[in-house]
mmCIF file of C-alpha atoms in Angstrom:
data_model
loop_
_atom_site.group_PDB
_atom_site.id
_atom_site.type_symbol
_atom_site.label_atom_id
_atom_site.label_comp_id
_atom_site.label_asym_id
_atom_site.label_seq_id
_atom_site.Cartn_x
_atom_site.Cartn_y
_atom_site.Cartn_z
ATOM 1 C CA MET A 1 45.697 -132.031 -53.392
ATOM 2 C CA ASP A 2 45.745 -130.429 -56.753
ATOM 3 C CA ARG A 3 42.993 -132.607 -57.820
ATOM 4 C CA VAL A 4 40.947 -131.636 -54.966
ATOM 5 C CA LEU A 5 41.540 -127.894 -55.443
ATOM 6 C CA LEU A 6 40.716 -128.396 -59.063
ATOM 7 C CA LEU A 7 37.367 -130.095 -58.247
ATOM 8 C CA CYS A 8 36.538 -127.216 -55.740
ATOM 9 C CA VAL A 9 36.935 -124.695 -58.534
ATOM 10 C CA ILE A 10 35.003 -126.641 -60.866
ATOM 11 C CA LEU A 11 32.104 -127.037 -58.473
ATOM 12 C CA LEU A 12 32.312 -123.352 -57.746
ATOM 13 C CA LEU A 13 32.124 -122.244 -61.324
ATOM 14 C CA VAL A 14 29.105 -124.707 -61.869
ATOM 15 C CA ARG A 15 27.402 -123.078 -58.922
ATOM 16 C CA CYS A 16 28.079 -119.609 -60.227
ATOM 17 C CA TYR A 17 26.959 -120.471 -63.629
ATOM 18 C CA ASN A 18 23.616 -121.959 -62.255
ATOM 19 C CA MET A 19 23.066 -118.748 -60.084
ATOM 20 C CA ALA A 20 23.673 -116.584 -63.274
ATOM 21 C CA ILE A 21 20.982 -118.633 -65.222
ATOM 22 C CA LEU A 22 18.723 -118.189 -62.140
ATOM 23 C CA VAL A 23 19.187 -114.500 -61.946
ATOM 24 C CA ASP A 24 18.814 -113.940 -65.583
ATOM 25 C CA ALA A 25 15.541 -115.776 -65.701
ATOM 26 C CA THR A 26 14.001 -113.490 -63.056
ATOM 27 C CA ILE A 27 15.138 -110.186 -64.579
ATOM 28 C CA PRO A 28 12.389 -108.767 -67.125
ATOM 29 C CA ASN A 29 13.464 -108.739 -70.544
ATOM 30 C CA ILE A 30 12.033 -108.524 -74.068
ATOM 31 C CA ALA A 31 10.532 -111.817 -73.670
ATOM 32 C CA THR A 32 8.771 -110.675 -70.596
ATOM 33 C CA ASP A 33 7.346 -107.813 -72.784
ATOM 34 C CA GLU A 34 6.447 -110.266 -75.697
ATOM 35 C CA SER A 35 4.523 -112.325 -73.098
ATOM 36 C CA ALA A 36 2.560 -109.449 -71.747
ATOM 37 C CA LEU A 37 1.477 -108.051 -75.323
ATOM 38 C CA LEU A 38 0.486 -111.602 -76.366
ATOM 39 C CA ALA A 39 -1.732 -111.855 -73.220
ATOM 40 C CA LEU A 40 -3.163 -108.439 -74.514
ATOM 41 C CA LYS A 41 -3.543 -109.691 -78.334
ATOM 42 C CA PHE A 42 -5.558 -112.689 -77.115
ATOM 43 C CA GLY A 43 -7.794 -111.038 -74.926
ATOM 44 C CA ILE A 44 -9.007 -108.567 -77.097
ATOM 45 C CA SER A 45 -11.400 -108.618 -80.209
ATOM 46 C CA HIS A 46 -12.569 -106.237 -83.078
ATOM 47 C CA PRO A 47 -16.051 -105.913 -84.273
ATOM 48 C CA ASN A 48 -14.653 -106.731 -87.762
ATOM 49 C CA PRO A 49 -12.050 -109.363 -87.429
ATOM 50 C CA ASP A 50 -10.555 -108.711 -90.965
ATOM 51 C CA HIS A 51 -9.597 -105.219 -89.510
ATOM 52 C CA ASN A 52 -7.851 -106.562 -86.430
ATOM 53 C CA ILE A 53 -4.160 -105.641 -87.508
ATOM 54 C CA LEU A 54 -2.960 -107.208 -84.291
ATOM 55 C CA ALA A 55 -4.096 -110.588 -85.133
ATOM 56 C CA SER A 56 -1.631 -111.027 -87.991
ATOM 57 C CA ASN A 57 0.746 -108.388 -87.314
ATOM 58 C CA TRP A 58 1.639 -109.543 -83.574
ATOM 59 C CA SER A 59 3.628 -112.703 -84.491
ATOM 60 C CA THR A 60 6.238 -114.433 -82.579
ATOM 61 C CA ASN A 61 8.109 -115.008 -86.026
ATOM 62 C CA THR A 62 8.909 -111.450 -86.039
ATOM 63 C CA SER A 63 10.678 -109.263 -83.267
ATOM 64 C CA VAL A 64 8.233 -107.461 -80.895
ATOM 65 C CA CYS A 65 10.165 -104.362 -81.807
ATOM 66 C CA ASN A 66 8.722 -104.620 -85.324
ATOM 67 C CA TRP A 67 5.153 -105.090 -84.098
ATOM 68 C CA ILE A 68 2.630 -102.302 -84.907
ATOM 69 C CA GLY A 69 2.083 -99.705 -81.990
ATOM 70 C CA VAL A 70 5.389 -101.030 -80.340
ATOM 71 C CA THR A 71 8.255 -98.750 -79.746
ATOM 72 C CA CYS A 72 11.447 -100.226 -78.260
ATOM 73 C CA GLY A 73 14.267 -98.338 -76.698
ATOM 74 C CA SER A 74 17.739 -98.542 -78.385
ATOM 75 C CA ARG A 75 19.677 -98.646 -75.167
ATOM 76 C CA HIS A 76 18.242 -101.643 -73.382
ATOM 77 C CA HIS A 77 15.974 -103.356 -76.019
ATOM 78 C CA ARG A 78 12.805 -103.171 -73.820
ATOM 79 C CA VAL A 79 9.560 -101.845 -75.089
ATOM 80 C CA ILE A 80 9.171 -98.167 -73.851
ATOM 81 C CA ALA A 81 6.081 -97.264 -75.746
ATOM 82 C CA LEU A 82 2.811 -98.854 -76.675
ATOM 83 C CA ASN A 83 0.185 -96.923 -79.027
ATOM 84 C CA LEU A 84 -3.039 -98.771 -79.982
ATOM 85 C CA SER A 85 -5.302 -95.805 -80.404
ATOM 86 C CA TYR A 86 -7.946 -95.483 -83.128
ATOM 87 C CA MET A 87 -7.749 -99.380 -83.813
ATOM 88 C CA GLY A 88 -11.243 -100.170 -82.823
ATOM 89 C CA LEU A 89 -10.290 -102.715 -80.156
ATOM 90 C CA GLU A 90 -12.518 -104.183 -77.515
ATOM 91 C CA GLY A 91 -12.060 -106.269 -74.240
ATOM 92 C CA ALA A 92 -10.212 -105.663 -70.892
ATOM 93 C CA ILE A 93 -6.913 -104.223 -70.283
ATOM 94 C CA PRO A 94 -4.963 -107.136 -68.747
ATOM 95 C CA GLN A 95 -3.115 -107.133 -65.673
ATOM 96 C CA SER A 96 -0.144 -108.569 -67.426
ATOM 97 C CA LEU A 97 0.813 -105.276 -69.011
ATOM 98 C CA SER A 98 2.341 -104.276 -65.817
ATOM 99 C CA ASN A 99 5.124 -106.792 -66.469
ATOM 100 C CA MET A 100 6.427 -104.322 -69.080
ATOM 101 C CA SER A 101 8.705 -102.651 -66.346
ATOM 102 C CA SER A 102 10.400 -100.366 -68.969
ATOM 103 C CA LEU A 103 6.994 -98.703 -70.355
ATOM 104 C CA GLU A 104 7.202 -95.025 -70.581
ATOM 105 C CA ARG A 105 3.951 -94.398 -72.649
ATOM 106 C CA ILE A 106 0.884 -96.154 -73.098
ATOM 107 C CA GLY A 107 -2.077 -95.027 -75.592
ATOM 108 C CA LEU A 108 -5.238 -97.001 -75.893
ATOM 109 C CA ALA A 109 -7.494 -94.090 -76.597
ATOM 110 C CA PHE A 110 -10.452 -94.086 -79.094
ATOM 111 C CA ASN A 111 -11.113 -97.893 -78.961
ATOM 112 C CA GLY A 112 -13.795 -99.851 -76.895
ATOM 113 C CA PHE A 113 -11.819 -101.048 -73.809
ATOM 114 C CA SER A 114 -14.158 -101.860 -70.981
ATOM 115 C CA GLY A 115 -14.079 -102.973 -67.227
ATOM 116 C CA TYR A 116 -11.644 -101.542 -64.638
ATOM 117 C CA ILE A 117 -8.324 -99.907 -65.203
ATOM 118 C CA PRO A 118 -6.138 -102.619 -63.546
ATOM 119 C CA SER A 119 -4.216 -101.215 -60.465
ATOM 120 C CA SER A 120 -1.129 -103.172 -61.431
ATOM 121 C CA LEU A 121 -0.641 -101.272 -64.448
ATOM 122 C CA PHE A 122 0.506 -98.329 -62.354
ATOM 123 C CA ASN A 123 3.255 -100.369 -60.559
ATOM 124 C CA ILE A 124 5.358 -99.346 -63.812
ATOM 125 C CA SER A 125 7.764 -96.815 -62.140
ATOM 126 C CA THR A 126 8.920 -95.524 -65.515
ATOM 127 C CA LEU A 127 5.588 -94.460 -66.788
ATOM 128 C CA GLN A 128 5.273 -90.947 -67.944
ATOM 129 C CA ALA A 129 2.016 -90.858 -70.065
ATOM 130 C CA ILE A 130 -1.116 -92.813 -70.108
ATOM 131 C CA ASP A 131 -3.809 -92.054 -72.625
ATOM 132 C CA LEU A 132 -6.990 -94.170 -72.054
ATOM 133 C CA GLY A 133 -9.469 -91.458 -73.376
ATOM 134 C CA VAL A 134 -12.678 -92.151 -75.226
ATOM 135 C CA ASN A 135 -13.254 -96.028 -74.128
ATOM 136 C CA LYS A 136 -15.896 -97.675 -71.916
ATOM 137 C CA LEU A 137 -13.768 -98.006 -68.731
ATOM 138 C CA SER A 138 -15.706 -98.103 -65.558
ATOM 139 C CA GLY A 139 -15.186 -98.238 -61.762
ATOM 140 C CA PRO A 140 -13.297 -95.835 -59.353
ATOM 141 C CA MET A 141 -9.962 -94.319 -59.906
ATOM 142 C CA PRO A 142 -7.115 -96.735 -58.980
ATOM 143 C CA SER A 143 -5.435 -94.886 -56.062
ATOM 144 C CA ILE A 144 -2.110 -96.156 -56.773
ATOM 145 C CA LEU A 145 -2.337 -94.280 -60.208
ATOM 146 C CA PHE A 146 -1.481 -91.080 -58.301
ATOM 147 C CA ASN A 147 1.737 -92.469 -56.552
ATOM 148 C CA MET A 148 4.028 -92.164 -59.566
ATOM 149 C CA PRO A 149 6.238 -89.403 -59.637
ATOM 150 C CA SER A 150 7.410 -89.908 -63.291
ATOM 151 C CA LEU A 151 3.814 -89.167 -64.518
ATOM 152 C CA GLN A 152 3.365 -86.237 -66.752
ATOM 153 C CA TRP A 153 0.047 -86.820 -68.642
ATOM 154 C CA ILE A 154 -3.279 -88.566 -67.425
ATOM 155 C CA ASN A 155 -5.994 -88.773 -70.158
ATOM 156 C CA LEU A 156 -9.002 -90.416 -68.838
ATOM 157 C CA TYR A 157 -11.456 -88.149 -70.996
ATOM 158 C CA SER A 158 -14.781 -89.745 -71.835
ATOM 159 C CA ASN A 159 -15.260 -93.044 -70.070
ATOM 160 C CA GLU A 160 -17.720 -94.271 -67.512
ATOM 161 C CA LEU A 161 -15.466 -93.787 -64.420
ATOM 162 C CA SER A 162 -17.179 -92.941 -61.204
ATOM 163 C CA GLY A 163 -16.655 -92.143 -57.431
ATOM 164 C CA ARG A 164 -14.631 -89.721 -55.244
ATOM 165 C CA LEU A 165 -11.080 -88.664 -56.021
ATOM 166 C CA PRO A 166 -9.329 -89.904 -52.791
ATOM 167 C CA THR A 167 -8.194 -86.976 -50.745
ATOM 168 C CA ASP A 168 -4.452 -87.699 -51.002
ATOM 169 C CA THR A 169 -4.675 -88.347 -54.654
ATOM 170 C CA PHE A 170 -1.954 -86.051 -55.872
ATOM 171 C CA ASN A 171 0.610 -85.972 -53.133
ATOM 172 C CA HIS A 172 3.192 -87.671 -55.216
ATOM 173 C CA LEU A 173 2.704 -86.312 -58.744
ATOM 174 C CA PRO A 174 5.221 -83.396 -58.878
ATOM 175 C CA ASN A 175 5.729 -83.643 -62.609
ATOM 176 C CA LEU A 176 2.021 -83.782 -63.669
ATOM 177 C CA LYS A 177 1.535 -81.344 -66.574
ATOM 178 C CA ARG A 178 -1.874 -82.722 -67.969
ATOM 179 C CA LEU A 179 -4.673 -84.252 -66.149
ATOM 180 C CA GLN A 180 -7.777 -84.835 -68.261
ATOM 181 C CA LEU A 181 -10.836 -86.436 -66.484
ATOM 182 C CA SER A 182 -13.530 -84.701 -68.391
ATOM 183 C CA ARG A 183 -16.784 -86.598 -69.367
ATOM 184 C CA ASN A 184 -17.042 -89.070 -66.488
ATOM 185 C CA ARG A 185 -18.910 -89.512 -63.507
ATOM 186 C CA PHE A 186 -16.642 -88.355 -60.675
ATOM 187 C CA TYR A 187 -18.460 -86.268 -57.772
ATOM 188 C CA ASP A 188 -17.646 -84.661 -54.763
ATOM 189 C CA GLY A 189 -14.930 -81.890 -54.383
ATOM 190 C CA LEU A 190 -11.789 -81.522 -55.971
ATOM 191 C CA PRO A 191 -9.035 -82.908 -53.625
ATOM 192 C CA SER A 192 -6.943 -80.257 -51.829
ATOM 193 C CA THR A 193 -3.668 -82.161 -52.968
ATOM 194 C CA LEU A 194 -4.482 -81.392 -56.708
ATOM 195 C CA PHE A 195 -3.412 -77.841 -56.019
ATOM 196 C CA SER A 196 0.276 -79.051 -55.109
ATOM 197 C CA CYS A 197 0.770 -80.057 -58.590
ATOM 198 C CA LYS A 198 2.819 -76.936 -59.486
ATOM 199 C CA GLN A 199 3.768 -78.157 -62.923
ATOM 200 C CA LEU A 200 0.000 -78.551 -64.207
ATOM 201 C CA GLN A 201 -0.659 -76.926 -67.507
ATOM 202 C CA ASP A 202 -3.839 -78.576 -68.520
ATOM 203 C CA LEU A 203 -6.714 -79.129 -65.822
ATOM 204 C CA SER A 204 -9.964 -80.419 -67.596
ATOM 205 C CA VAL A 205 -12.786 -81.818 -65.323
ATOM 206 C CA TRP A 206 -15.727 -80.791 -67.308
ATOM 207 C CA THR A 207 -18.968 -82.763 -67.595
ATOM 208 C CA ASN A 208 -18.751 -84.666 -64.279
ATOM 209 C CA HIS A 209 -20.771 -83.942 -60.901
ATOM 210 C CA PHE A 210 -18.059 -82.125 -58.935
ATOM 211 C CA THR A 211 -19.520 -80.098 -56.246
ATOM 212 C CA GLY A 212 -18.400 -77.398 -53.702
ATOM 213 C CA ARG A 213 -16.306 -74.490 -53.916
ATOM 214 C CA VAL A 214 -13.280 -74.057 -56.058
ATOM 215 C CA PRO A 215 -10.614 -73.299 -53.317
ATOM 216 C CA PRO A 216 -8.199 -70.327 -53.277
ATOM 217 C CA ALA A 217 -5.467 -72.788 -53.605
ATOM 218 C CA ILE A 218 -6.111 -72.956 -57.244
ATOM 219 C CA GLY A 219 -3.909 -69.793 -57.349
ATOM 220 C CA ASN A 220 -0.950 -72.040 -56.713
ATOM 221 C CA LEU A 221 -1.171 -73.569 -60.251
ATOM 222 C CA THR A 222 0.591 -70.912 -61.937
ATOM 223 C CA MET A 223 1.585 -72.694 -64.941
ATOM 224 C CA LEU A 224 -1.991 -73.551 -65.883
ATOM 225 C CA LYS A 225 -2.570 -72.736 -69.425
ATOM 226 C CA LYS A 226 -6.159 -74.440 -69.902
ATOM 227 C CA LEU A 227 -8.828 -74.683 -66.955
ATOM 228 C CA TYR A 228 -11.887 -76.471 -68.029
ATOM 229 C CA LEU A 229 -14.459 -76.638 -64.984
ATOM 230 C CA ALA A 230 -17.716 -76.457 -67.041
ATOM 231 C CA GLU A 231 -20.864 -78.796 -66.580
ATOM 232 C CA ASN A 232 -20.365 -79.615 -63.042
ATOM 233 C CA ASN A 233 -22.098 -78.370 -59.758
ATOM 234 C CA PHE A 234 -19.402 -76.077 -58.602
ATOM 235 C CA ALA A 235 -21.018 -73.214 -56.431
ATOM 236 C CA GLY A 236 -20.072 -70.063 -54.452
ATOM 237 C CA ALA A 237 -18.009 -67.325 -55.694
ATOM 238 C CA ILE A 238 -15.125 -67.733 -58.267
ATOM 239 C CA PRO A 239 -12.024 -67.154 -56.449
ATOM 240 C CA ASN A 240 -9.976 -64.021 -56.832
ATOM 241 C CA GLU A 241 -6.788 -66.417 -56.971
ATOM 242 C CA ILE A 242 -7.495 -67.401 -60.391
ATOM 243 C CA GLY A 243 -6.153 -63.951 -61.416
ATOM 244 C CA HIS A 244 -2.859 -65.539 -60.087
ATOM 245 C CA LEU A 245 -2.850 -67.801 -63.166
ATOM 246 C CA GLN A 246 -0.612 -65.494 -65.268
ATOM 247 C CA ASN A 247 -0.134 -68.314 -68.121
ATOM 248 C CA LEU A 248 -3.675 -68.983 -68.556
ATOM 249 C CA GLU A 249 -4.860 -69.108 -72.102
ATOM 250 C CA ASP A 250 -8.133 -70.729 -71.943
ATOM 251 C CA LEU A 251 -10.862 -70.597 -69.239
ATOM 252 C CA ASN A 252 -14.480 -72.463 -69.286
ATOM 253 C CA ILE A 253 -16.499 -72.040 -66.183
ATOM 254 C CA GLY A 254 -20.044 -72.509 -67.883
ATOM 255 C CA VAL A 255 -23.027 -74.528 -66.648
ATOM 256 C CA ASN A 256 -22.258 -74.590 -62.816
ATOM 257 C CA HIS A 257 -23.780 -72.576 -59.831
ATOM 258 C CA PHE A 258 -21.126 -69.947 -59.500
ATOM 259 C CA SER A 259 -22.476 -66.695 -58.054
ATOM 260 C CA GLY A 260 -21.344 -63.266 -58.069
ATOM 261 C CA PRO A 261 -19.143 -61.490 -60.806
ATOM 262 C CA ILE A 262 -15.854 -62.803 -62.353
ATOM 263 C CA PRO A 263 -13.141 -61.499 -60.228
ATOM 264 C CA PHE A 264 -11.625 -58.202 -61.852
ATOM 265 C CA GLU A 265 -7.973 -59.917 -61.563
ATOM 266 C CA VAL A 266 -9.078 -62.338 -64.032
ATOM 267 C CA PHE A 267 -9.266 -59.873 -66.636
ATOM 268 C CA ASN A 268 -5.534 -58.635 -66.030
ATOM 269 C CA ILE A 269 -4.103 -62.020 -67.143
ATOM 270 C CA SER A 270 -2.299 -60.738 -70.426
ATOM 271 C CA THR A 271 -2.289 -64.441 -71.774
ATOM 272 C CA LEU A 272 -5.973 -65.119 -71.472
ATOM 273 C CA GLN A 273 -7.481 -65.784 -74.906
ATOM 274 C CA VAL A 274 -11.021 -67.266 -74.281
ATOM 275 C CA ILE A 275 -13.399 -67.030 -71.390
ATOM 276 C CA ARG A 276 -16.335 -69.512 -71.692
ATOM 277 C CA GLY A 277 -19.506 -69.731 -69.958
ATOM 278 C CA VAL A 278 -19.582 -66.409 -68.149
ATOM 279 C CA LYS A 279 -23.394 -66.052 -68.590
ATOM 280 C CA LYS A 280 -24.297 -70.005 -67.814
ATOM 281 C CA ASN A 281 -24.186 -69.296 -64.025
ATOM 282 C CA ARG A 282 -26.282 -67.719 -61.295
#
């Protein structure tokens, strides 16, 4: 009887051990991050191969956390930040980056990345800031991008993105503080959901093809410090509700089709330092 009991205990322990190995193999870890970054490394290039720092620095002979542009968290030893800005890199952003499930900040600005923004990138629930400015990215805005409550900063400045912003775009971005969409090819009106982002401090959409009126709901964005609407096709009167933006410091409305005077309320904003483009409308 004792032998039977002992055998049962041994079999149970073996089964538990195997299950533990299986579970551990499916939980993302630093090896997952390494694989994702290596996929990025092998999918990109540099006009001058001798200047491709990643080719030599990103080596499996050293810890991922020591790779250039990579920051790991001290608590869980996962990659939490990736900053490869100003490196002259070219190629597509791989889907594999979405496997880096602890990533909080990603900076790929001032490179030559092209193609679509992979929608899977925005499955990372921890992502707080994404900076893809000054690249050659094209196509529409991934709709899943705007279902990320943790996001605080979105910079897509100076790319080749196009299309309408979906009407429900900003429903789930309560912590968004900076939205930079300037110098792209977006068109149609600004979604009404944008004006529910009460924490927004920087709204820059200049040099696109946006049309229509700026709605009175813009007055809901009372934390705004910077509002750049210039070089679009906005029309109609400038809403009086801009005067509700009592933290506004910099306003640019030039090269549009606004009509009528600037509302008197705007000049009562004590923090306002600069008004640009007043005479460059109808």
